[in-house]
Amino acid sequence: MTQRLLLVTFADEHGLLRAVRHLRAEGRPILDVRAPYPVHGLPEAQGLASSRLPWVTLWGGLAGLTVGLLLQAWTSAVDWPLNVGGKPLFSWPAFVPVAFELVVLFAGLATVAAFLLVDRRRAPAPPSLDGLRATDDRFLLALGAEDATYDAANLERSMRDRFGALGAEEVFVEDAS
Amino acid sequence: MTDHAHEPPWIRPGTTLRQVTDDVCGRLEGRPGRLWWGGFLLSLGMLGIGLVSIGYLFLTGIGVWGLNRTVGWAFDITNFVFWVGIGHAGTLISAILLLFRQRWRTSINRSAEAMTIIAVMCAGIFPLIHMGRPWFAYWVFPYPNTRGSLWVNFRSPLLWDVFAIGTYFTISAVFWFVGMIPDLATLRDRAKTGVRKAVYRALALGWTGSTRSWHRHETVCLLLAGLATPLVLSVHSVVSFDFATSVLPGWHATIFPPYFVAGAVFSGFGMVLTLMLVARKVMALEAYITKRHVDVMCKVLLAMGCIVALAYATELYMAWYSGNPYEQFAFRNRLFGPMGWAYGVMVLCNVLVPQALWSRRLRGNLLVVFGISLLVNVGMWFERFVIIAGSLMRDFLPSSWADYAPTLAEIGTLIGSFGLFFTLFLLFCRFVPAIAMSEVKATIAHEAHEAAPADGSPPPNAADRPGARAAEDALAGGAR
Amino acid sequence: MRHPTVLALLAVLLILVLVVVVQGAGTPLPGNDIGYEPDQPILFSHQMHAGELSIDCHYCHVGAERSRHAGIPSEQICMNCHRFVAAPLASVREEEAAATKEGRPVRPVLSPEIGKLYRAQGLGSDGKPLPGAVPEPVRWVKVHNLPDFAFFDHRSHVGAGFACATCHGPVDAMARVRQFSDLTMGWCVNCHRASNLSGLPDGRPAAASTDCSTCHY
Amino acid sequence: MTHSPLRWTSLAERDAMLAAAGATSRDPGMAAPSAATAHEDHAHAHDDVRTEASSGPAALDALGSAASDVSRRTFLAAAGFSLAGVLAGCGRAPTQSAVPGSTQPEETIAGISTWYATTCGGCAAGCGLIVRCRDGRPVKIEGLPAHPISHGGVCAVGQAQLLSLYDSRRLRRPTIEGKESAWKDVDARVVGALTGVRSAGGAVRVLTGTVTSPSTLAAISGFLDAHPGGRHVVYDALSASALLDAHEAAFGARILPRFRLERATVILGLEADFLGTWISPVELTHGWRAGRTLEGVPPKLSFHAQVESALSLTGSNADRRFRVAPGQLGSFVAHLAARVAAKAATSAPAPADPSPVPVEALDDLAGRLVRARGASVVLCGSNDLDVQRLVVAVNQAIGAYGATIDLSAPSFQRAGDDAALAALIDEMEAGNVAALLVAGCNPVADAADGVRLAAALARVPTRIGLAERADETTAGLSVVLPAPHAFEAWDDAEPVAGVLCVSQPLIRPFGEPRTLRECLAAWAGKPASDPALVRATFAKDVAPRAGGTTTPERLWRQTVREGFLALRPRPSGAKAYDAVSVASASPRATAPAAGRLALVLGPTVGMLDGRHAQNPWLQELPDPITKLTWGNAASVSPATAGAANLSDGDVVRVAAAEGGVFIELPLLVQAGLADGVVAIPLGYGRLGTDRFAGVGPAWIEARPTVRKGESVGRNVSGFLRLVGGAVAYAGREVTVTRTGARDALSLSQTWGSQDLPKALAPRGHERRDAVRETTLAAFSTDPAAGNEAPHVGADLWSRDHATPGARWGMAIDLGACTGCSACVVACQSENNVPVVGKDEVRRRRDMAWLRIDRYYADVPGSPGDVDVVHQPMLCQHCENAPCETVCPVLATVHSADGLNAQVYNRCVGTRYCANNCPYKVRRFNWFDYASPDSLADLALNPDVTVRSRGVMEKCSFCVQRLHEARAEAKRAGRPLADGDARTACQQSCPAQAIVFGDLNDPKSRVAALLRDPRRYRVLEELNVRPSVGYLTKVRHRDGPAKGASHD
């Protein structure tokens, strides 16, 4: 199905931020906001929950620790015990470095993998906005244009005049899925 | 960090977001200049020398190196430690300074990280080729096998190296790439030709710049930075264990882990400075790598130099205080023995020369800084050489004392490793945004914000009309 | 599905599955010669000699009890019997019959395969040395090959009471000898471990070392 | 090794066996391929021929590895399979054939060694050997225990005889005027010539070195009887002519007395290197050692003083050493004789010159000699007749004859007469010699006036030579005949009166050699072959002297089995001592003119007179004193070098003051030499040593071991001349001048002192006490003198590794070790240690698993004098082995019996273990060290893997011997007894300095020695817990122990 929405363009983060705060206060659904760099305070303004990625890191790290210690203990002391330099079969201090490295490795890879997977869930927004310089120097604000109270002309004017938007345009897009 | 208003800004004032994009992407989109080609061919030549040397080594045997029954390691492991060390500054800048929210890192962290990854590649070559039978190198990995499952010796520092260097390379590469995704998206959106578009689209992993993505992206970068920080400290500690855990006087030193890490960061910053100063000139990045960047890096270099000097002194003191005759001889020999000259070079380059950086005037003189940064690299190479070869040449039993002199093959390999380093670095400058655009933009916004008057009225460089026009055009033709 | 990470993960999984399958199917890994069964210069059948005639292994492989090598028997040992047995009984009977029919003396019969043995010894079909014939030893094809850096000692294993078949398999049922065990290091080591737990075939406790220096020096 | 019965096998049986083994053959062409396989049989049927063994290396080639010599490197090949598999995707091993012998000789079972007793042919000393044969070829030489001469010891030269056997350069067929010919043609020609000579009444001369074989002597005399006026001329390249002449003068019989050092408590050596090279080193070493056991109260330790101009191995082991220039020796002896005479109340001529050594030292020496009357002896190696006469007088005065010197059962190990050779040369120059037969010697290269001889040869119509290799002498002969190696022929020998030794062939000869006996028999028209000839003599002359009732047949079998037979010695003919003969002699002191040096020529332990110059093991064996390999150098004392501003590696021109003889060779500054002396080893610069051009790896920065057409070292025998009827080895005046060129010396050890360099030592002195020593005085009060226990830190780790069975360990007695280096070659032979060539040694890449460290120490108060210690250094098999901890791939680990195992096929070659080894005993294969002579691969030990390029190797405590001993004990159903397992170095040590065994067995000898108060471990303070212990060196001196701890 196609979806209609209003696309508002800003030249800098200040207007955008104020606009977002305003619209949320009004309760108008903000579909998506795009910026060329992480705008300070925007997530809060949009009311996004904080990420749960740190937990992934923690569990990844623990997994690495377990694998590291078990692997070394089992191969050195259980599977084929060999007398190496007269040291004990389970000479744990010697096993610390490898265990540590595996902690970092597992934690790091787990985190990134999780990030990539999670971030694949696209925002309900136009699939491609190339040319709108959203990755260059423009800030885009996408508003839902479905509900009853929606009035394009009115909205566009308020964006331009009150928040210094460069412009606003109604677009129809294939819903990304 | 509130006094920024008084200090000169990190990015030349008046630089617009658009300019950032154009400055950075423009270089990748245009054709490479004469300078680039010159440097690239030179590097390829050096790389060729290295490949020939290594090929000859593989065909003939380790004997083509100047080693002997007493000195089993010299150039090979010296180069290894040297390159691993170089890598450290990159991680430090990208991770630790990120944790400390040092904004000045934004201009240089991308290339610093690239330097890290490339340096680790160069380092990785040496443990491989220094083996007598490199075709069995895979035996250092603990994999199930038909030998009744004969595993590996987890007590060996060399094995720790395998894991440390492996992890270090992986995490650095991932960190680097994740940080680069938004910039790749920028390139994607600017790309004209189909190929470029396709490539960058694939690499950008569908980055949209949506707030959610940015939010997660920042979190991931922070987490990776948090992981990379202890990692980078561990890596050179592990490398130092190769020597610290041995019985050899001059290697067997408990101070080595911090000593090596400090040295690594020291040499790393030396190399970063070298590269930055070159890139700044060659790629006209004065707007982003300002004198203030150089100044700060010089201060870091000076600080690390002093730490290293302290380490040298401590080493000597501990040798004397230990009362261990072998230790004492090892260090008297290090200073006054056959390798004394090398120790001299090391002290000169790593301790004496950097002291010049106390002077603000010299820190401002880029030529001087460039020279110092080069000398630091020389000095740090010699530090490793003195420790490794110098200690081996005179160990416990006088009967087995022997001297060492490098052969053509060894020198060729060293040249080759530099060739590889610069070849890869030039390719990096050519195909990836050498400056983290999004971060620089954030910095600009940040500084603009601090420069802005209290009321929320738009800062001077925000509303650029031509840009607005372009925006409308784009809107007009944007989505149908 | 068009997702690079997912694809990468799937690829890794696929490789793992492949390895497991290959292993499970018993396909030998590179370097494992199990099942090696080369043609031999003489169609010598262990099935007949060790099986039907049930000649003891040590009768021919004299080294097994005293030496590291079991040894390939010298033709001399073959001739202990084949001096008298030169052809299958049937063909000998035929010749006799033919001879009596034609009323001529019986000619010696020599089967082609045993003939090779005779020629190797420089003997004529009558078993007498041929004038001017130079003995040319038979070049058997080795079946059980260990790398030169692995030292295996038949002496201690036979002495410990292990049957030849434990490692060489049902040779008495093989027309042509086939490598029965895979002869990998893992195979050796695991048997040593197992014996230390189970003891020797004759019940004595085993002391099978798993030191590297037991086989590599 | 377990004592396998020494079996007697008939030659026929042996031939069959050899044919079966296929390891050797009359056709050299056949020898090579079997050589390629010979060492593989540890892994395959004993007699298989690897056909496509190269596939492994092929795979490596794909990777860019050069695996050149398959035969040496098949283990690499196999190791490559895994890789080949990975590359090719399938791992089918190459087809390998198994070729059994057509007949299986009894006593030859694949993989079982047979031991044969025989006699060493390395020199005239006649030491007994047992030789280990595998699959029809000798693979290891060991000493024959209980042999009355060598007592189970073998020297380095003896050990190396194995390699001389497998030498593709040995003569295989007779040549006439350089053309290969059949024996029948040779016989025809020679017989024709000889009959011509006989009818013309021409003179026939047989020129040989010392011959101790009764049968050969019989053959020669028989031959000469057939040629009236014929003469047998005997000379020794290392002559003892004056010694024999002196005894002729004194006792009326030209005999070489037999020295019984085991009976001596005071030994004075004058220029006699009796522990290293003089007459019969193994025998004399055993005797010397017997007097220094330190057992009993007071501890048994003979006093050994040495007087010499150069530093010899013997001098390096002396308790007291005097440096006396050659010109001064005579006057020293005169003074000694006078003092001895005074104390012993006999008469001696008054010395004409002042004494070269302090008078009180002389008094002390004379006092000791006289006090120990009947248990003291003076050995003099000088070839100066006057000196020897005086020494005879001294020995007579101290009652040595009949006690420490045996005249009734003398030695035949030297019989040469320098004057006779000189006379022969004159004859030849005068054209008075019609036929000359040179057998088993090389006078042109090693005799005085060899150059004249070479020229004179042309004037002899019939010139026949019997030699193992083409050499300087055969070059001038018209008929050159191949002589067999000692292991290829039957032979007998009576080196000392009353001891008959038998040699038996151990392998079918390469080519068609003939012994001198066989030749002479054929030419006498009574062709016969060994062993018939040997057994004829045995039955006629030997058996009767054996006493007993056994038949000659049984006696012969017994002798062959045992290797020797004790006989009643023939009467030596020595008459009563004639004092008058010595009274006259009183040598004068001489000194070289200003700016000149006195030249001293002498043998080295490895080269002796140079007859083994083509043996790479001996060429690469570091000289025990100089540590120089692959060549000789001119040595001068530091003082002399300083005065002449010479330094190591300067190429100098040594020119005789008169006579126009000169030579150019590198200089070596050598501690312990008399000042004003230049010493140069004999035996180098031999024809044919250019063969070694191919020895050592080829790579861009490599230097050849020897340049094409040149020779290894320089031959200095040109400086030898006759003085007073005997060859003068010392004293010739020479000038030494720098040529400006430099020639790097390939030394295996460059830092020669345990004292650290003064500049780097605190307070100018610090000592590394790898070798601990003390004096007899200190030792008698405290056996642990000089052996303070070092401080060993606490052990951080718990010890959870039990050694249930044996725990192997070793003890090395530094008091007994003379540094003779026999163990070094024994180890090389047993463990397939490769030869690496001159350049690699110079680069300090020698592969010796067992090296001997030699340290000098200045003698306080007498500048220029040095004390020397020798320390065999091998893998210490540490319990806390630092090498093991650092290996990433578990290629070196500890075995349950306490061995530090090195697994070559697992090693990837990081060299980390070598870096972390405090003793630096690990050796890395920098290249493929293949032998350029593929025949030499037959000398490889089939029980030891041949290491490939890129892997680490080191001493394994001869683990293959331990396995063999254990397996045999198990088969015999008995526990392993102490002494069952012996390492190669231990077995061949002439001084029994090395003891090996089970430390867990409290009754074992090694365990006892490790409880000895003299025992210490090198670098014990590192807490690596070595399994090798050393016993402190005790010198027969007064005063406190020396430098046992750091100061």
PDB file of C-alpha atoms in Angstrom, chain D residues 13 24 45 51 205 248 351 482 748 762 817 869 940 1017:
ATOM      1  CA  GLU D  13      77.723 -65.978   4.888  1.00  0.00           C
ATOM      2  CA  THR D  24      76.151 -52.412  -0.673  1.00  0.00           C
ATOM      3  CA  ALA D  45      60.625 -52.495   5.968  1.00  0.00           C
ATOM      4  CA  THR D  51      60.566 -44.558  -5.310  1.00  0.00           C
ATOM      5  CA  ARG D 205     112.233 -50.724  -1.933  1.00  0.00           C
ATOM      6  CA  GLU D 248     118.792 -48.118  20.850  1.00  0.00           C
ATOM      7  CA  PRO D 351     124.180 -27.915  31.914  1.00  0.00           C
ATOM      8  CA  PRO D 482      93.102 -49.367  -4.362  1.00  0.00           C
ATOM      9  CA  SER D 748      83.124 -22.466  17.158  1.00  0.00           C
ATOM     10  CA  PRO D 762      82.045  -4.360  38.222  1.00  0.00           C
ATOM     11  CA  CYS D 817      87.501 -34.852  30.927  1.00  0.00           C
ATOM     12  CA  VAL D 869      89.303 -26.033  31.573  1.00  0.00           C
ATOM     13  CA  LEU D 940      73.287 -42.231   8.801  1.00  0.00           C
ATOM     14  CA  ARG D1017      74.856 -27.996  38.364  1.00  0.00           C
TER      15      ARG D1017
END
